[in-house]
Amino acid sequence: MDLLEKRIISEGRVIGEDVLKVDMFLNHRIDPQLVDAIGAEFRRVFADKDITLVLTVEASGIPAAVACAREFGVPCLFAKKGRNRNVGKDVYECEVFSFTKGETYIMSVSKAYLTCADRVLIIDDFIAEGEATKGMLDIIRQAGASCEGIGIIIEKAFQSGGAKLRAEGYDIRSLAIIDEMREVPGGAPVIKFRHDR
Amino acid sequence: MDLLEKRIISEGRVIGEDVLKVDMFLNHRIDPQLVDAIGAEFRRVFADKDITLVLTVEASGIPAAVACAREFGVPCLFAKKGRNRNVGKDVYECEVFSFTKGETYIMSVSKAYLTCADRVLIIDDFIAEGEATKGMLDIIRQAGASCEGIGIIIEKAFQSGGAKLRAEGYDIRSLAIIDEMREVPGGAPVIKFRHDR
């Protein structure tokens, strides 16, 4: 997605060789117009899918997931992290290790909102090692629902999550795929996008 | 907001006398159309304000905050909960007690995205005791920015957060104000809305 790559190049910051900060437009401060464009792009990419639900996990996937759900005319469901007394006990849940936070958390979804009849599109902002995505897939499996596709805004292809899930047969589409990146002290970072998708 | 009250009455569930579950359309499974209507309503309610930024806190305020930011043509910034290695250290932060989770968390915002020139509209899904809102106000104060208004989707007026902040002079507008509610075993809950706002 050209618009997205341009924003990453012009505003993104690389720290070391594996952290890409895009919190100025994507996952802390959010540009609503870009989010809408991302939602429309996911609709285009998965146009042949008959989706009943968009699933993401809190928090930074939510804006794009809601934008995408609007495009498909379906609800968006976001999995919760941690235990929450208002969610109740009737949930599908799994443990997920977050490399970003360096800790394991419980991901949960109320059983009432995900059924075996659902054809789910997973949306998330990043895929690196794929832990969060695998957690959502586990929850979809527990519900007996089907995963029709996985839409990722930015894939760090130098980490293994996307490749492993493709090898398992999942239809993952990433709007920007980064093969390599590195910080350049005093200069613009090097970010190499893959375009053969 | 009539549409919102109708959804609360037709779908909301009351547990005891203080928990209102609206996670079927607002803060777990999200109806994008309702979220868009809420964003437009906040734009109407705060039409006379010259807003530069919409601020919320993760996670359940994000959909409406992004919708509202789109209406105003400004960015949305969501405060993070907990420590996160990708946010960095250059943040405004404060401690917030969550009655929902029964624990204290750190709320933080990168200094880069909130400056003394910002005229901020706070958006959140609920106000009860007002702890999250007070945290965001603290962060706005730390930045030297101004709070132009506080838009809440559902106010539990039988808890003190909204009243206290109004008494302090803040312009709080809630799209649904609940004066009283209670669970009715085997029947529809009683939910009394205030309409004299």
Short mmCIF file of C-alpha atoms in Angstrom, two decimals, chain A residues 18-19 21 23-24 27-30 32 36 58-60 62-63 66 69-70 74-81 83-87 99-101 108-110 113, chain B residues 18-19 21 23-24 27-30 32 36 58-60 62-63 66 69-70 74-81 83-87 99-101 108-110 113:
data_model
loop_
_atom_site.label_atom_id
_atom_site.label_comp_id
_atom_site.label_asym_id
_atom_site.label_seq_id
_atom_site.Cartn_x
_atom_site.Cartn_y
_atom_site.Cartn_z
CA ASP A 18 13.82 -4.60 14.98
CA VAL A 19 11.74 -1.79 16.49
CA LYS A 21 8.08 3.29 15.74
CA ASP A 23 3.25 5.78 16.90
CA MET A 24 2.98 9.21 15.30
CA ASN A 27 -0.60 3.12 17.15
CA HIS A 28 -0.49 5.97 19.64
CA ARG A 29 -1.42 9.12 17.74
CA ILE A 30 -3.81 8.04 15.01
CA PRO A 32 -8.20 8.90 11.04
CA ASP A 36 -10.01 4.80 6.78
CA GLU A 58 -6.71 -4.41 22.07
CA ALA A 59 -5.46 -1.85 21.66
CA SER A 60 -3.57 -0.65 18.64
CA ILE A 62 -8.72 -1.40 16.99
CA PRO A 63 -8.88 1.69 14.74
CA VAL A 66 -13.27 -0.90 13.10
CA ALA A 69 -15.55 -3.80 9.75
CA ARG A 70 -17.38 -0.69 8.56
CA VAL A 74 -20.05 -6.39 9.95
CA PRO A 75 -19.25 -5.94 13.65
CA CYS A 76 -15.73 -5.66 15.00
CA LEU A 77 -14.80 -7.71 18.04
CA PHE A 78 -11.69 -6.91 19.99
CA ALA A 79 -10.13 -9.51 22.27
CA LYS A 80 -9.35 -8.24 25.76
CA LYS A 81 -6.00 -8.51 27.46
CA ARG A 83 -8.76 -10.33 33.37
CA ASN A 84 -11.66 -7.91 33.61
CA ARG A 85 -14.61 -8.24 35.92
CA ASN A 86 -17.01 -6.76 33.36
CA VAL A 87 -16.25 -9.36 30.72
CA PHE A 99 7.73 -9.75 23.02
CA THR A 100 7.00 -6.01 23.14
CA LYS A 101 6.13 -6.07 26.82
CA SER A 108 -10.12 -13.41 25.99
CA VAL A 109 -13.31 -13.09 23.96
CA SER A 110 -16.87 -13.50 25.23
CA TYR A 113 -19.95 -12.82 20.29
CA ASP B 18 -23.69 -0.54 39.12
CA VAL B 19 -22.43 -2.66 36.23
CA LYS B 21 -22.80 -4.37 30.15
CA ASP B 23 -20.13 -5.03 25.34
CA MET B 24 -22.43 -6.34 22.62
CA ASN B 27 -16.78 -1.93 24.20
CA HIS B 28 -16.06 -5.50 23.15
CA ARG B 29 -18.10 -6.17 20.02
CA ILE B 30 -18.38 -2.86 18.22
CA PRO B 32 -19.17 0.62 13.44
CA ASP B 36 -19.80 6.75 13.52
CA GLU B 58 -6.97 2.48 25.61
CA ALA B 59 -8.89 0.46 24.83
CA SER B 60 -12.65 0.84 24.73
CA ILE B 62 -10.69 4.26 20.95
CA PRO B 63 -13.40 3.56 18.34
CA VAL B 66 -11.20 7.98 16.27
CA ALA B 69 -11.35 12.91 15.51
CA ARG B 70 -12.33 12.15 11.92
CA VAL B 74 -7.72 16.24 13.83
CA PRO B 75 -5.59 13.34 15.10
CA CYS B 76 -6.67 11.02 17.88
CA LEU B 77 -4.19 10.22 20.63
CA PHE B 78 -4.78 7.32 22.94
CA ALA B 79 -3.03 7.14 26.29
CA LYS B 80 -1.35 3.81 26.97
CA LYS B 81 -1.86 1.71 30.05
CA ARG B 83 4.75 0.31 30.65
CA ASN B 84 5.66 -0.46 27.09
CA ARG B 85 9.15 -0.61 25.71
CA ASN B 86 8.10 0.85 22.33
CA VAL B 87 6.65 4.03 23.82
CA PHE B 99 -12.42 0.28 39.87
CA THR B 100 -13.28 -2.12 37.04
CA LYS B 101 -10.03 -4.04 37.37
CA SER B 108 1.16 7.53 29.66
CA VAL B 109 1.33 9.72 26.58
CA SER B 110 4.43 10.53 24.53
CA TYR B 113 2.26 14.24 20.56
#
